[in-house]
Amino acid sequence: MPSASKQPDPTRVPVLDLLRLAAVGAVILYHYGFWGVASNGVQKVAMPYLAPVAQYGFLGVPVFFAISGFVIAYSAEGRTPVGFAIARFSRIYPTFVICMTLTFLATLLLGHAYFRVTWGQWLANLFIAAPMLGQPYMDDAYWSLVIEVVFYVWITLFLAWGIFPRRIDTLIVAWIAITFANELTLDVPLFEKLFMADDSGFFAVGLLIYEHYRGRRDTRLYSLLTLAIGTATFQAVHKLERLGVHTHGSFDPRVVTVICIVSLGIVFAATRIKSVALPAGLVRAVGGITYPLYLLHLQLGYVILLLITPTPDGLSTALVVTGMVVLAWLVWRFLEGPAHYLVRHRLTTLASRHGWPSRVRANEARIDRDDVASPIEASSIANR
């Protein structure tokens, strides 16, 4: 078995960092080249000629979900439920608060001609799922963050019950069965949100790709992966009816099918590539800015865009997107790291005082999977 020092770091599979940027780029293209016009709101985008391509950029979000499934499977290894919850909370929440507050302040001070925000809305958004408190999201892109949090909660519960990742095959089969039962027959909104029935296939693909990455090779894995890809594609196509009503757009399900299969295939292939011919620091920066860029680009970008000119064109839009990239880099470079480590340290210390360890003991760290042993030593995870 290879030594810990030679183990690859799945959270830094270099091509995945590049794919994160490609996915957020697709979402930005969707919001600036299609959604602003199609949503019947303020004329926010002046690039309708991009709409035939930009309208499919919404698929960047489920690609994020697939990557998330991969990374979360890694993050859970060697951690207790408490340790996993602390790791995820400290990773997403401080950056969310920073970016949400920046968006709020900019909208409050500069966006009054087109947008209205209140301190009550800011307070509700601190809980991420603001609509549950009767307030709109500070930024429409935040809906996907709620889905991510639900996914984290399920993984935390499965860790506490001792069935993840040991019974991952059973979990995925049950998850997909619930998905199809709800999508095809029940259509219960609570089930849709609770079991992420619109996006479960993408998360399942990411979880199974990680199983392959860690060395598993068996017919059942490939069968489940095929089933998960089929489920993800079905879900993406199934969304088109509602998306068409919301945006008054016309989507070709064949194009969506091809994009889904190709995108998920690229995610799988990315995990097989060990290095790229780019500076490591640049790759880390690319991966690092994608989260704050996703949180900042929409509402804040629109505020700045309409501040520059009430009739945006391609040049002004490009300038604003560039500005959002620079701002995302500043958040990642100077704010995200200190906030992340401060919150993680405080929560880990608090958990320790209550006798809740964050790491699995060394003699418990080796996890039995359904029928396969891991080629990655659990002890190598302790240095993350």
Coordinates of C-alpha atoms in Angstrom, one line a residue:
M1 CA 0.0 0.0 0.0
P2 CA 1.4 3.4 -0.9
S3 CA 2.6 5.7 1.9
A4 CA 0.6 8.6 3.1
S5 CA 3.0 11.2 1.6
K6 CA 2.4 9.9 -1.9
Q7 CA -1.3 9.8 -1.7
P8 CA -3.2 12.1 -4.1
D9 CA -5.4 14.7 -2.5
P10 CA -8.9 14.2 -3.9
T11 CA -10.0 17.7 -2.8
R12 CA -7.3 19.0 -5.2
V13 CA -7.6 16.8 -8.2
P14 CA -6.3 19.6 -10.5
V15 CA -8.7 19.1 -13.4
L16 CA -11.7 19.2 -11.0
D17 CA -10.5 22.7 -10.0
L18 CA -10.6 23.7 -13.6
L19 CA -14.0 22.0 -14.1
R20 CA -15.3 24.1 -11.2
L21 CA -14.4 27.2 -13.0
A22 CA -15.9 25.9 -16.2
A23 CA -19.2 25.1 -14.4
V24 CA -19.4 28.5 -12.7
G25 CA -18.6 30.1 -16.1
A26 CA -21.6 28.2 -17.6
V27 CA -23.8 29.6 -14.8
I28 CA -22.6 33.1 -15.3
L29 CA -23.2 32.8 -19.1
Y30 CA -26.8 31.6 -18.3
H31 CA -27.5 34.5 -15.9
Y32 CA -25.9 37.2 -18.1
G33 CA -26.7 35.9 -21.5
F34 CA -30.2 34.4 -21.0
W35 CA -31.9 34.5 -17.6
G36 CA -31.9 38.3 -17.1
V37 CA -34.0 38.8 -20.2
A38 CA -36.1 35.6 -20.0
S39 CA -37.1 36.2 -16.3
N40 CA -39.2 39.2 -17.3
G41 CA -37.5 41.3 -14.7
V42 CA -35.4 44.4 -15.2
Q43 CA -33.4 44.3 -18.4
K44 CA -30.2 43.1 -16.9
V45 CA -28.4 41.6 -19.9
A46 CA -27.8 43.1 -23.4
M47 CA -26.5 39.9 -25.1
P48 CA -29.6 38.1 -26.4
Y49 CA -27.6 36.8 -29.3
L50 CA -26.0 34.4 -26.8
A51 CA -29.3 33.1 -25.6
P52 CA -29.4 29.9 -27.8
V53 CA -26.2 28.7 -26.1
A54 CA -26.4 30.5 -22.8
Q55 CA -29.8 29.0 -21.9
Y56 CA -28.1 25.6 -21.3
G57 CA -25.7 27.1 -18.8
F58 CA -28.1 26.2 -16.0
L59 CA -26.5 22.7 -16.2
G60 CA -23.4 24.1 -14.6
V61 CA -25.1 23.8 -11.2
P62 CA -25.8 20.0 -11.3
V63 CA -22.3 19.5 -12.5
F64 CA -21.2 21.2 -9.3
F65 CA -23.4 18.7 -7.4
A66 CA -21.6 15.8 -9.0
I67 CA -18.2 17.3 -8.1
S68 CA -19.6 17.9 -4.6
G69 CA -20.6 14.2 -4.3
F70 CA -17.0 13.2 -5.0
V71 CA -15.4 15.7 -2.6
I72 CA -17.9 15.1 0.2
A73 CA -17.2 11.3 0.1
Y74 CA -13.5 12.1 0.6
S75 CA -14.3 14.7 3.3
A76 CA -16.3 12.1 5.3
E77 CA -13.5 9.6 5.4
G78 CA -11.8 9.4 8.8
R79 CA -14.1 11.9 10.4
T80 CA -16.8 11.4 13.0
P81 CA -20.3 12.9 12.3
V82 CA -19.3 15.9 14.4
G83 CA -16.0 16.3 12.6
F84 CA -17.7 16.1 9.2
A85 CA -20.3 18.7 10.2
I86 CA -17.7 21.1 11.5
A87 CA -15.6 20.7 8.4
R88 CA -18.5 21.4 6.1
F89 CA -20.0 24.3 8.1
S90 CA -16.6 26.0 8.5
R91 CA -16.0 25.6 4.8
I92 CA -19.2 27.0 3.4
Y93 CA -20.8 29.3 6.0
P94 CA -18.1 32.0 6.7
T95 CA -17.7 32.6 3.0
F96 CA -21.4 32.7 2.5
V97 CA -21.9 35.3 5.2
I98 CA -19.1 37.4 3.8
C99 CA -20.4 37.3 0.2
M100 CA -24.1 37.7 1.2
T101 CA -23.2 40.7 3.3
L102 CA -21.2 42.3 0.5
T103 CA -24.2 41.7 -1.8
F104 CA -26.6 43.2 0.8
L105 CA -24.6 46.3 1.4
A106 CA -24.0 47.0 -2.3
T107 CA -27.7 46.5 -3.1
L108 CA -28.7 48.7 -0.1
L109 CA -26.4 51.5 -1.0
L110 CA -26.2 51.4 -4.8
G111 CA -29.1 49.3 -6.2
H112 CA -32.1 51.2 -4.9
A113 CA -33.2 52.2 -8.4
Y114 CA -33.9 48.6 -9.4
F115 CA -33.7 46.4 -6.2
R116 CA -35.0 46.6 -2.7
V117 CA -33.4 44.9 0.3
T118 CA -34.0 45.2 4.0
W119 CA -32.1 44.4 7.2
G120 CA -34.8 41.7 7.9
Q121 CA -33.9 40.1 4.6
W122 CA -30.2 40.1 5.6
L123 CA -31.0 38.6 9.0
A124 CA -33.2 35.8 7.4
N125 CA -30.4 35.0 4.9
L126 CA -28.0 34.3 7.7
F127 CA -29.9 31.1 8.1
I128 CA -29.3 30.4 4.3
A129 CA -32.9 29.1 3.7
A130 CA -34.4 32.5 3.9
P131 CA -37.7 31.6 2.2
M132 CA -38.5 29.4 5.2
L133 CA -38.5 32.6 7.3
G134 CA -40.7 34.5 4.8
Q135 CA -37.9 36.4 3.1
P136 CA -36.5 36.1 -0.4
Y137 CA -32.9 35.0 -1.0
M138 CA -30.4 37.8 -1.1
D139 CA -29.3 36.3 -4.4
D140 CA -31.4 33.9 -6.5
A141 CA -28.3 31.7 -6.9
Y142 CA -28.6 30.7 -3.2
W143 CA -31.2 28.0 -3.8
S144 CA -28.5 25.5 -4.8
L145 CA -26.7 26.1 -1.5
V146 CA -29.7 24.9 0.4
I147 CA -29.6 21.7 -1.6
E148 CA -25.9 21.3 -0.7
V149 CA -26.7 21.8 3.0
V150 CA -29.5 19.1 2.8
F151 CA -26.9 16.7 1.3
Y152 CA -24.5 17.5 4.1
V153 CA -27.1 16.8 6.7
W154 CA -27.9 13.4 5.2
I155 CA -24.3 12.4 5.1
T156 CA -23.9 13.5 8.7
L157 CA -26.9 11.4 9.7
F158 CA -25.6 8.4 7.7
L159 CA -22.2 8.7 9.4
A160 CA -23.9 8.8 12.8
W161 CA -25.9 5.7 12.0
G162 CA -22.8 3.9 10.8
I163 CA -24.1 3.2 7.3
F164 CA -22.0 5.6 5.2
P165 CA -19.9 4.8 3.4
R166 CA -20.2 1.1 4.3
R167 CA -23.6 0.7 2.7
I168 CA -23.2 3.2 0.0
D169 CA -24.7 0.9 -2.7
T170 CA -27.9 0.3 -0.7
L171 CA -28.2 4.0 0.0
I172 CA -27.9 5.0 -3.6
V173 CA -30.4 2.4 -4.8
A174 CA -32.9 3.5 -2.2
W175 CA -32.2 7.2 -3.0
I176 CA -32.8 6.6 -6.7
A177 CA -36.0 4.6 -6.0
I178 CA -37.4 7.4 -3.9
T179 CA -36.5 9.9 -6.6
F180 CA -38.4 8.1 -9.3
A181 CA -41.3 7.3 -7.0
N182 CA -41.7 11.0 -6.3
E183 CA -40.9 12.3 -9.8
L184 CA -43.2 9.9 -11.6
T185 CA -46.1 9.3 -9.2
L186 CA -46.1 11.0 -5.8
D187 CA -44.9 14.5 -6.7
V188 CA -44.8 15.6 -3.1
P189 CA -42.9 19.0 -2.7
L190 CA -41.7 18.0 0.8
F191 CA -40.1 14.8 -0.6
E192 CA -38.6 16.7 -3.5
K193 CA -36.8 19.0 -1.0
L194 CA -36.0 16.4 1.6
F195 CA -34.6 13.9 -0.7
M196 CA -33.3 16.3 -3.4
A197 CA -35.4 14.5 -5.9
D198 CA -34.5 17.0 -8.7
D199 CA -30.7 16.5 -8.3
S200 CA -30.0 13.2 -6.5
G201 CA -28.6 11.5 -9.6
F202 CA -25.8 14.0 -9.8
F203 CA -24.8 13.6 -6.2
A204 CA -24.9 9.9 -6.6
V205 CA -22.7 10.0 -9.7
G206 CA -20.1 12.0 -7.7
L207 CA -20.2 9.5 -4.8
L208 CA -19.7 6.5 -7.1
I209 CA -16.9 8.2 -9.0
Y210 CA -15.1 8.5 -5.7
E211 CA -15.6 4.8 -5.1
H212 CA -13.9 4.2 -8.4
Y213 CA -11.2 6.8 -7.6
R214 CA -10.3 5.0 -4.4
G215 CA -9.8 1.7 -6.2
R216 CA -13.1 -0.1 -6.4
R217 CA -13.6 -2.1 -9.6
D218 CA -16.7 -4.3 -9.9
T219 CA -19.7 -4.9 -12.0
R220 CA -22.1 -3.5 -9.4
L221 CA -20.2 -0.2 -9.3
Y222 CA -20.4 0.2 -13.0
S223 CA -24.1 -0.8 -13.1
L224 CA -24.9 1.7 -10.3
L225 CA -22.9 4.4 -12.1
T226 CA -24.8 3.9 -15.3
L227 CA -28.1 4.0 -13.3
A228 CA -27.0 7.2 -11.6
I229 CA -26.0 8.9 -14.9
G230 CA -29.3 7.9 -16.4
T231 CA -31.2 9.3 -13.3
A232 CA -29.2 12.5 -13.5
T233 CA -30.0 12.9 -17.2
F234 CA -33.7 12.1 -16.6
Q235 CA -33.8 14.8 -13.8
A236 CA -32.2 17.4 -16.0
V237 CA -34.7 16.8 -18.8
H238 CA -37.6 16.6 -16.4
K239 CA -36.8 20.1 -15.2
L240 CA -37.2 21.6 -18.6
E241 CA -41.0 21.9 -18.5
R242 CA -40.9 24.0 -15.3
L243 CA -37.8 25.9 -16.5
G244 CA -39.5 26.7 -19.8
V245 CA -42.6 28.1 -18.0
H246 CA -40.4 30.2 -15.7
T247 CA -38.1 31.6 -18.4
H248 CA -40.4 31.4 -21.4
G249 CA -37.5 29.7 -23.2
S250 CA -37.5 26.6 -25.4
F251 CA -35.0 23.9 -24.5
D252 CA -34.1 20.9 -26.6
P253 CA -34.1 17.7 -24.4
R254 CA -31.6 16.1 -26.8
V255 CA -29.1 18.9 -26.2
V256 CA -29.6 18.6 -22.4
T257 CA -29.1 14.8 -22.6
V258 CA -25.8 15.1 -24.5
I259 CA -24.5 17.9 -22.2
C260 CA -25.3 15.8 -19.1
I261 CA -23.7 12.6 -20.3
V262 CA -20.6 14.4 -21.7
S263 CA -20.2 16.6 -18.6
L264 CA -20.4 13.7 -16.2
G265 CA -18.0 11.7 -18.3
I266 CA -15.6 14.6 -18.1
V267 CA -15.9 14.7 -14.3
F268 CA -15.1 11.0 -14.2
A269 CA -12.1 11.4 -16.6
A270 CA -10.9 14.4 -14.5
T271 CA -10.3 12.1 -11.5
R272 CA -8.0 9.9 -13.6
I273 CA -5.7 12.8 -14.5
K274 CA -3.0 13.3 -11.9
S275 CA -1.5 16.6 -13.0
V276 CA -1.9 19.5 -15.4
A277 CA 0.6 21.6 -17.2
L278 CA -0.2 24.7 -15.2
P279 CA 1.3 26.2 -12.0
A280 CA 0.0 24.6 -8.9
G281 CA -0.8 28.0 -7.4
L282 CA -2.8 29.0 -10.4
V283 CA -4.9 25.8 -10.2
R284 CA -5.5 26.3 -6.5
A285 CA -6.6 29.9 -7.1
V286 CA -9.0 28.8 -9.9
G287 CA -10.5 26.2 -7.6
G288 CA -10.6 28.7 -4.7
I289 CA -12.4 31.5 -6.4
T290 CA -15.3 29.4 -7.8
Y291 CA -17.3 29.4 -4.6
P292 CA -17.2 33.1 -3.8
L293 CA -17.6 33.9 -7.5
Y294 CA -20.8 31.8 -7.6
L295 CA -22.1 33.6 -4.5
L296 CA -21.2 37.1 -5.8
H297 CA -21.8 37.1 -9.6
L298 CA -25.5 37.4 -9.9
Q299 CA -27.2 40.0 -7.6
L300 CA -24.1 42.0 -6.9
G301 CA -23.0 41.9 -10.6
Y302 CA -26.5 43.1 -11.7
V303 CA -26.3 46.0 -9.2
I304 CA -22.9 47.1 -10.6
L305 CA -23.9 46.5 -14.2
L306 CA -27.0 48.7 -13.9
L307 CA -25.0 51.3 -12.0
I308 CA -22.6 51.6 -15.0
T309 CA -25.4 51.9 -17.6
P310 CA -29.1 51.3 -17.6
T311 CA -28.7 49.8 -21.1
P312 CA -25.9 47.2 -20.7
D313 CA -24.0 45.9 -23.7
G314 CA -21.4 43.2 -24.1
L315 CA -18.5 45.4 -23.0
S316 CA -20.1 46.6 -19.8
T317 CA -21.1 43.0 -19.0
A318 CA -17.6 41.7 -19.6
L319 CA -16.2 44.4 -17.4
V320 CA -18.6 43.5 -14.6
V321 CA -17.9 39.8 -14.8
T322 CA -14.2 40.6 -14.7
G323 CA -14.7 42.7 -11.6
M324 CA -16.6 39.9 -10.0
V325 CA -13.7 37.5 -10.7
V326 CA -11.3 40.0 -9.1
L327 CA -13.6 40.5 -6.1
A328 CA -13.9 36.7 -5.7
W329 CA -10.2 36.4 -5.7
L330 CA -9.8 39.0 -3.0
V331 CA -12.4 37.2 -0.8
W332 CA -10.6 33.9 -1.3
R333 CA -7.1 35.3 -0.8
F334 CA -7.7 37.5 2.2
L335 CA -11.0 36.7 3.9
E336 CA -12.1 33.1 3.3
G337 CA -9.0 31.4 4.7
P338 CA -8.8 33.2 8.1
A339 CA -12.6 32.9 8.6
H340 CA -12.6 29.2 7.7
Y341 CA -9.8 28.3 10.1
L342 CA -11.1 30.5 12.9
V343 CA -14.6 28.9 12.8
R344 CA -13.2 25.4 12.4
H345 CA -10.8 25.9 15.3
R346 CA -13.5 27.3 17.6
L347 CA -16.0 24.6 16.8
T348 CA -13.4 21.8 17.1
T349 CA -12.3 23.1 20.5
L350 CA -15.9 23.3 21.7
A351 CA -16.6 19.8 20.5
S352 CA -13.5 18.5 22.3
R353 CA -14.6 20.1 25.5
H354 CA -17.8 18.1 25.3
G355 CA -16.0 14.9 24.5
W356 CA -16.9 14.8 20.8
P357 CA -13.9 13.9 18.8
S358 CA -13.6 15.1 15.2
R359 CA -11.5 12.2 14.0
V360 CA -12.1 8.4 14.0
R361 CA -9.5 6.7 16.2
A362 CA -6.7 5.0 14.3
N363 CA -7.9 1.5 15.1
E364 CA -11.4 2.4 13.7
A365 CA -10.3 4.4 10.7
R366 CA -10.2 1.5 8.3
I367 CA -13.7 1.5 6.8
D368 CA -15.2 -1.7 5.3
R369 CA -17.0 -0.9 2.1
D370 CA -19.6 -3.3 0.6
D371 CA -17.2 -5.7 -1.0
V372 CA -14.0 -3.8 -1.5
A373 CA -11.0 -2.6 0.5
S374 CA -9.7 0.9 0.1
P375 CA -6.3 1.6 -1.4
I376 CA -6.2 4.9 0.5
E377 CA -5.1 4.5 4.1
A378 CA -7.4 6.3 6.5
S379 CA -4.3 7.5 8.4
S380 CA -3.3 9.6 5.4
I381 CA -6.5 11.6 5.8
A382 CA -5.5 12.9 9.2
N383 CA -3.2 15.5 7.7
R384 CA -5.9 17.3 5.8

